[in-house]
Amino acid sequence: MILKQNLTNHIIVFGFIWSAALMVGLGWYYFRFDTDYIFVMGIFYFIFILPAIYLHIEYYLENRGEEIEIRPNAMTIRRKGVERTFQINELDKIILYKSANLDKFSIPLSAMEYYRYLRIITKGGEQIIVTCLMTRNLEEVIRLFDGVKFERKKSFFCTLKWK
């Protein structure tokens, strides 16, 4: 499996923001382009999406130009012309940072809840980050690392800066 950022993942993760913008636009049309409506809803909309935009930029910058290839017994990371390979037995643990509202039968209530990532920690202390901009199905990536300790941390705001 090869993981890298692509336009489809960017659009899908950003989808909640697009749908919220459509709803604000339809409301503006319904209220006959009232300037008071767009002022109030515009402020609410930008406060609502600002954390998601921050996470999107943070995730993009973290994995920009990076490619991760996962094979049954090893993981290869390519970034800026440098290639590093880790055997599965060199990995200490995998931590999934994800909102509880992304679980089965749950409903995300804000745009920032769609952002999630994996922190893969090697026995040497190095950390590899796999964000939802590289793959939408992080659980599938976890299944590929059979035998590596797994931990899940529920977080409403999954920034890379918090551990």
Coordinates of N, CA and C in Angstrom, one line a residue:
M1 N 0.9 -1.2 0.0 CA 0.0 0.0 0.0 C 0.9 1.2 0.0
I2 N 0.6 2.2 -0.9 CA 1.4 3.4 -1.0 C 0.5 4.6 -0.5
L3 N 1.0 5.3 0.4 CA 0.2 6.5 1.0 C 0.9 7.8 0.6
K4 N 0.1 8.7 0.0 CA 0.6 10.0 -0.2 C -0.6 10.9 -0.4
Q5 N -0.4 12.2 -0.2 CA -1.5 13.2 -0.3 C -2.0 13.2 -1.8
N6 N -3.3 13.3 -1.9 CA -3.8 13.5 -3.3 C -5.1 14.5 -3.2
L7 N -5.5 15.0 -4.3 CA -6.5 16.0 -4.3 C -7.9 15.4 -3.8
T8 N -8.1 14.2 -4.1 CA -9.4 13.5 -3.7 C -9.5 13.6 -2.2
N9 N -8.5 13.2 -1.5 CA -8.5 13.2 0.0 C -8.7 14.6 0.5
H10 N -8.0 15.6 -0.1 CA -8.2 17.0 0.3 C -9.6 17.4 0.2
I11 N -10.3 17.1 -0.9 CA -11.7 17.5 -1.2 C -12.6 16.8 -0.2
I12 N -12.4 15.5 0.0 CA -13.4 14.8 0.9 C -13.2 15.2 2.3
V13 N -12.0 15.4 2.8 CA -11.9 15.9 4.2 C -12.4 17.3 4.4
F14 N -12.3 18.1 3.4 CA -12.7 19.5 3.4 C -14.2 19.5 3.1
G15 N -14.9 18.4 2.8 CA -16.3 18.3 2.4 C -17.3 19.0 3.3
F16 N -17.1 18.8 4.6 CA -18.0 19.4 5.6 C -18.0 20.9 5.5
I17 N -16.8 21.5 5.2 CA -16.7 23.0 5.0 C -17.5 23.4 3.8
W18 N -17.4 22.6 2.7 CA -18.1 22.9 1.5 C -19.6 22.9 1.7
S19 N -20.1 21.8 2.4 CA -21.5 21.7 2.6 C -22.0 22.8 3.5
A20 N -21.2 23.2 4.5 CA -21.7 24.3 5.4 C -21.7 25.6 4.6
A21 N -20.8 25.8 3.7 CA -20.8 27.0 2.9 C -22.0 27.0 2.0
L22 N -22.4 25.9 1.4 CA -23.6 25.8 0.6 C -24.9 26.1 1.4
M23 N -24.9 25.6 2.7 CA -26.1 25.9 3.5 C -26.2 27.4 3.9
V24 N -25.0 28.1 4.1 CA -25.0 29.5 4.4 C -25.5 30.3 3.2
G25 N -25.0 29.8 2.0 CA -25.4 30.5 0.7 C -26.9 30.3 0.4
L26 N -27.4 29.1 0.7 CA -28.9 28.9 0.5 C -29.7 29.7 1.5
G27 N -29.2 29.9 2.7 CA -29.9 30.7 3.7 C -29.9 32.2 3.3
W28 N -28.8 32.6 2.7 CA -28.6 34.0 2.2 C -29.6 34.2 1.1
Y29 N -29.8 33.2 0.2 CA -30.7 33.3 -0.9 C -32.2 33.4 -0.3
Y30 N -32.5 32.5 0.7 CA -33.8 32.4 1.3 C -34.2 33.8 1.9
F31 N -33.2 34.4 2.5 CA -33.5 35.7 3.2 C -33.2 36.9 2.2
R32 N -33.3 36.6 0.9 CA -33.2 37.6 -0.1 C -32.0 38.5 0.0
F33 N -30.8 37.8 0.1 CA -29.5 38.5 0.2 C -29.5 39.6 1.2
D34 N -30.1 39.4 2.3 CA -30.0 40.4 3.4 C -28.6 40.5 3.9
T35 N -28.1 41.8 4.0 CA -26.7 42.0 4.5 C -26.5 41.6 5.9
D36 N -27.6 41.8 6.8 CA -27.4 41.4 8.2 C -27.3 39.9 8.3
Y37 N -28.0 39.2 7.5 CA -27.9 37.7 7.6 C -26.5 37.3 7.2
I38 N -25.9 37.8 6.1 CA -24.6 37.3 5.7 C -23.5 37.8 6.7
F39 N -23.7 38.9 7.3 CA -22.8 39.4 8.3 C -22.7 38.4 9.5
V40 N -23.9 38.2 10.1 CA -24.0 37.3 11.2 C -23.6 35.9 10.9
M41 N -24.1 35.3 9.8 CA -23.8 33.9 9.4 C -22.3 33.8 9.0
G42 N -21.8 34.9 8.3 CA -20.4 34.9 7.9 C -19.5 34.8 9.1
I43 N -19.8 35.5 10.1 CA -18.9 35.5 11.3 C -19.0 34.1 12.0
F44 N -20.2 33.6 12.1 CA -20.4 32.3 12.7 C -19.7 31.2 11.9
Y45 N -19.8 31.3 10.5 CA -19.2 30.3 9.6 C -17.7 30.3 9.8
F46 N -17.1 31.5 9.8 CA -15.6 31.5 9.9 C -15.1 31.1 11.2
I47 N -15.8 31.4 12.3 CA -15.4 30.9 13.6 C -15.6 29.3 13.6
F48 N -16.6 28.8 12.9 CA -16.8 27.4 12.9 C -15.8 26.6 12.1
I49 N -15.3 27.2 11.0 CA -14.3 26.5 10.1 C -12.9 26.8 10.4
L50 N -12.6 27.9 11.1 CA -11.2 28.3 11.4 C -10.3 27.1 12.0
P51 N -10.8 26.4 13.0 CA -10.0 25.3 13.5 C -9.7 24.2 12.4
A52 N -10.7 23.9 11.5 CA -10.5 22.9 10.5 C -9.5 23.4 9.4
I53 N -9.5 24.7 9.1 CA -8.5 25.2 8.2 C -7.1 25.1 8.8
Y54 N -7.0 25.4 10.1 CA -5.7 25.3 10.7 C -5.2 23.8 10.6
L55 N -6.1 22.9 11.0 CA -5.7 21.4 10.9 C -5.3 21.0 9.5
H56 N -6.1 21.5 8.5 CA -5.8 21.2 7.1 C -4.4 21.6 6.7
I57 N -4.1 22.9 7.1 CA -2.8 23.4 6.7 C -1.7 22.6 7.5
E58 N -1.9 22.4 8.8 CA -0.9 21.6 9.6 C -0.7 20.2 9.0
Y59 N -1.7 19.5 8.6 CA -1.6 18.2 8.1 C -0.9 18.2 6.7
Y60 N -1.3 19.2 5.9 CA -0.7 19.4 4.6 C 0.8 19.6 4.7
L61 N 1.2 20.5 5.6 CA 2.7 20.8 5.7 C 3.4 19.6 6.3
E62 N 2.8 18.8 7.2 CA 3.5 17.7 7.8 C 3.8 16.6 6.7
N63 N 2.9 16.3 5.8 CA 3.1 15.2 4.9 C 3.3 15.7 3.4
R64 N 3.6 16.9 3.3 CA 3.9 17.5 1.9 C 5.1 16.8 1.3
G65 N 4.9 16.2 0.1 CA 6.0 15.6 -0.6 C 6.5 14.2 0.0
E66 N 5.7 13.7 0.9 CA 6.1 12.5 1.5 C 5.3 11.3 0.9
E67 N 6.0 10.2 0.8 CA 5.3 8.9 0.4 C 5.7 7.8 1.3
I68 N 4.7 7.1 1.8 CA 5.0 6.0 2.7 C 4.5 4.7 2.0
E69 N 5.4 3.7 1.9 CA 5.0 2.4 1.3 C 5.0 1.4 2.4
I70 N 3.9 0.7 2.5 CA 3.8 -0.3 3.6 C 3.7 -1.7 2.9
R71 N 4.6 -2.5 3.3 CA 4.7 -3.9 2.8 C 4.4 -4.8 4.0
P72 N 4.2 -6.1 3.8 CA 3.9 -7.0 4.9 C 4.9 -7.0 6.0
N73 N 6.2 -6.8 5.7 CA 7.2 -6.9 6.7 C 8.0 -5.6 7.0
A74 N 7.7 -4.5 6.2 CA 8.5 -3.3 6.3 C 7.7 -2.1 5.9
M75 N 8.2 -0.9 6.3 CA 7.6 0.3 5.9 C 8.7 1.2 5.4
T76 N 8.5 1.8 4.2 CA 9.5 2.7 3.6 C 9.0 4.1 3.5
I77 N 9.7 5.1 4.0 CA 9.3 6.5 3.9 C 10.2 7.2 3.0
R78 N 9.6 7.9 2.0 CA 10.4 8.7 1.0 C 10.0 10.2 1.2
R79 N 11.0 11.0 1.5 CA 10.8 12.5 1.6 C 12.0 13.2 1.2
K80 N 11.8 14.2 0.3 CA 12.9 15.0 -0.2 C 14.1 14.2 -0.6
G81 N 13.9 13.2 -1.4 CA 14.9 12.4 -1.9 C 15.6 11.4 -0.9
V82 N 15.2 11.4 0.3 CA 15.7 10.5 1.3 C 14.8 9.4 1.6
E83 N 15.3 8.2 1.6 CA 14.5 7.0 1.8 C 14.9 6.3 3.0
R84 N 14.0 6.0 3.9 CA 14.3 5.3 5.2 C 13.3 4.1 5.2
T85 N 13.9 2.9 5.6 CA 13.1 1.7 5.8 C 13.1 1.2 7.2
F86 N 11.9 0.9 7.7 CA 11.8 0.3 9.0 C 11.1 -1.0 8.9
Q87 N 11.7 -2.0 9.5 CA 11.1 -3.4 9.6 C 9.9 -3.3 10.6
I88 N 9.0 -4.1 10.5 CA 7.8 -4.1 11.4 C 8.3 -4.4 12.9
N89 N 9.3 -5.2 13.1 CA 9.7 -5.4 14.4 C 10.5 -4.2 15.0
E90 N 10.8 -3.2 14.2 CA 11.4 -2.0 14.7 C 10.4 -1.0 15.2
L91 N 9.1 -1.3 15.0 CA 8.1 -0.3 15.5 C 7.6 -0.6 16.9
D92 N 7.5 0.4 17.7 CA 7.1 0.2 19.1 C 5.6 0.2 19.3
K93 N 5.0 1.3 18.8 CA 3.5 1.4 18.9 C 2.9 2.3 17.9
I94 N 1.6 2.2 17.7 CA 0.9 3.1 16.8 C -0.2 3.7 17.7
I95 N -0.3 5.1 17.5 CA -1.4 5.8 18.3 C -2.3 6.4 17.2
L96 N -3.6 6.2 17.4 CA -4.6 6.8 16.5 C -5.2 7.9 17.3
Y97 N -5.2 9.1 16.7 CA -5.8 10.3 17.3 C -7.1 10.6 16.4
K98 N -8.2 10.5 17.0 CA -9.5 10.5 16.3 C -10.6 11.0 17.2
S99 N -11.5 11.7 16.7 CA -12.7 12.2 17.4 C -13.6 11.0 17.7
A100 N -14.3 11.0 18.8 CA -15.2 9.9 19.1 C -16.4 10.0 18.2
N101 N -16.7 11.2 17.6 CA -17.8 11.3 16.7 C -17.6 10.8 15.3
L102 N -16.4 10.2 15.1 CA -16.1 9.5 13.8 C -16.3 8.0 13.9
D103 N -16.7 7.5 15.1 CA -16.9 6.1 15.3 C -18.2 5.7 14.6
K104 N -18.4 4.4 14.5 CA -19.6 3.9 13.9 C -20.8 4.4 14.6
F105 N -21.8 4.8 13.8 CA -23.1 5.3 14.3 C -23.0 6.6 15.1
S106 N -22.0 7.4 14.9 CA -21.8 8.7 15.4 C -21.9 9.7 14.4
I107 N -22.2 11.0 14.7 CA -22.3 12.1 13.8 C -21.3 13.2 14.2
P108 N -20.4 13.5 13.3 CA -19.5 14.6 13.5 C -20.3 15.9 13.6
L109 N -20.0 16.8 14.5 CA -20.8 18.0 14.7 C -20.1 19.2 14.2
S110 N -18.8 19.1 13.9 CA -18.0 20.2 13.4 C -17.0 19.8 12.3
A111 N -16.5 20.7 11.6 CA -15.6 20.4 10.5 C -14.3 19.9 11.0
M112 N -13.8 20.3 12.2 CA -12.5 19.8 12.7 C -12.5 18.4 13.1
E113 N -13.7 17.8 13.4 CA -13.8 16.4 13.8 C -13.5 15.4 12.7
Y114 N -13.4 15.9 11.4 CA -13.1 15.0 10.3 C -11.6 14.8 10.2
Y115 N -10.8 15.5 11.0 CA -9.4 15.3 10.9 C -8.9 14.4 11.9
R116 N -8.0 13.4 11.5 CA -7.5 12.4 12.3 C -6.1 12.0 11.8
Y117 N -5.3 11.4 12.6 CA -4.0 10.9 12.2 C -3.5 9.8 13.0
L118 N -2.4 9.2 12.5 CA -1.7 8.1 13.2 C -0.3 8.6 13.5
R119 N 0.2 8.3 14.7 CA 1.5 8.6 15.1 C 2.2 7.2 15.3
I120 N 3.1 6.8 14.4 CA 3.8 5.6 14.5 C 5.2 5.8 15.1
I121 N 5.4 5.2 16.3 CA 6.6 5.4 17.0 C 7.5 4.2 16.9
T122 N 8.8 4.4 16.5 CA 9.7 3.3 16.4 C 10.4 3.1 17.7
K123 N 11.1 1.9 17.8 CA 11.8 1.6 19.1 C 12.9 2.6 19.3
G124 N 13.4 3.2 18.2 CA 14.5 4.2 18.4 C 14.0 5.6 18.7
G125 N 12.7 5.7 18.9 CA 12.1 7.0 19.3 C 11.7 7.9 18.2
E126 N 11.9 7.5 16.9 CA 11.4 8.3 15.8 C 9.9 8.3 15.7
Q127 N 9.3 9.3 15.1 CA 7.9 9.3 14.9 C 7.5 9.6 13.5
I128 N 6.6 8.8 13.0 CA 6.1 8.9 11.6 C 4.7 9.3 11.7
I129 N 4.3 10.3 11.0 CA 2.9 10.8 11.1 C 2.2 10.4 9.7
V130 N 1.0 9.8 9.9 CA 0.2 9.5 8.7 C -1.2 10.2 8.9
T131 N -1.5 11.2 8.1 CA -2.7 12.0 8.3 C -3.8 11.5 7.4
C132 N -5.0 12.0 7.6 CA -6.1 11.7 6.8 C -6.0 12.3 5.4
L133 N -5.1 13.1 5.2 CA -4.9 13.7 3.8 C -4.1 12.7 2.9
M134 N -3.5 11.7 3.6 CA -2.7 10.6 2.9 C -3.6 9.4 2.5
T135 N -4.5 9.1 3.5 CA -5.5 8.1 3.3 C -6.7 8.3 4.2
R136 N -7.9 8.0 3.6 CA -9.1 8.3 4.4 C -9.3 7.1 5.4
N137 N -8.8 6.0 5.2 CA -9.0 4.8 6.0 C -7.8 4.5 6.9
L138 N -7.6 5.2 8.0 CA -6.5 4.9 8.8 C -6.5 3.5 9.5
E139 N -7.8 3.0 9.8 CA -7.9 1.7 10.4 C -7.3 0.6 9.5
E140 N -7.4 0.8 8.2 CA -6.9 -0.2 7.3 C -5.3 -0.2 7.4
V141 N -4.8 1.0 7.6 CA -3.3 1.1 7.7 C -2.9 0.4 9.0
I142 N -3.7 0.5 10.1 CA -3.3 -0.1 11.4 C -3.3 -1.6 11.2
R143 N -4.3 -2.2 10.5 CA -4.4 -3.6 10.3 C -3.2 -4.2 9.6
L144 N -2.5 -3.4 8.8 CA -1.3 -3.9 8.1 C -0.1 -4.1 9.0
F145 N -0.1 -3.5 10.2 CA 0.9 -3.6 11.2 C 0.6 -4.6 12.3
D146 N 0.4 -5.9 11.9 CA 0.0 -6.9 12.8 C 1.1 -7.2 13.8
G147 N 0.8 -7.2 15.1 CA 1.7 -7.4 16.1 C 2.3 -6.2 16.8
V148 N 2.0 -5.0 16.2 CA 2.5 -3.8 16.8 C 1.5 -3.3 17.8
K149 N 1.9 -2.8 19.0 CA 1.0 -2.3 20.0 C 0.2 -1.1 19.4
F150 N -1.1 -1.1 19.7 CA -2.0 -0.1 19.2 C -2.7 0.7 20.4
E151 N -2.8 2.0 20.3 CA -3.4 2.8 21.3 C -4.3 3.8 20.6
R152 N -5.4 4.1 21.2 CA -6.3 5.1 20.6 C -6.5 6.3 21.6
K153 N -6.4 7.5 21.1 CA -6.6 8.6 21.9 C -7.8 9.4 21.3
K154 N -8.9 9.6 22.0 CA -10.0 10.4 21.5 C -9.7 11.8 21.8
S155 N -9.9 12.6 20.8 CA -9.6 14.0 20.9 C -10.6 14.8 20.0
F156 N -11.1 15.8 20.5 CA -12.0 16.7 19.7 C -11.2 17.5 18.7
F157 N -10.0 17.9 19.0 CA -9.2 18.8 18.2 C -7.9 18.1 18.0
C158 N -7.7 17.3 16.9 CA -6.6 16.4 16.7 C -5.4 17.2 16.0
T159 N -4.8 18.1 16.8 CA -3.6 18.8 16.3 C -2.4 17.9 16.5
L160 N -1.4 18.1 15.6 CA -0.2 17.3 15.7 C 0.7 17.7 16.8
K161 N 0.5 18.9 17.4 CA 1.3 19.5 18.4 C 1.1 18.8 19.8
W162 N -0.1 18.2 20.0 CA -0.4 17.6 21.3 C -0.1 16.1 21.2
K163 N 0.5 15.6 22.2 CA 0.9 14.1 22.2 C 0.1 13.4 23.1

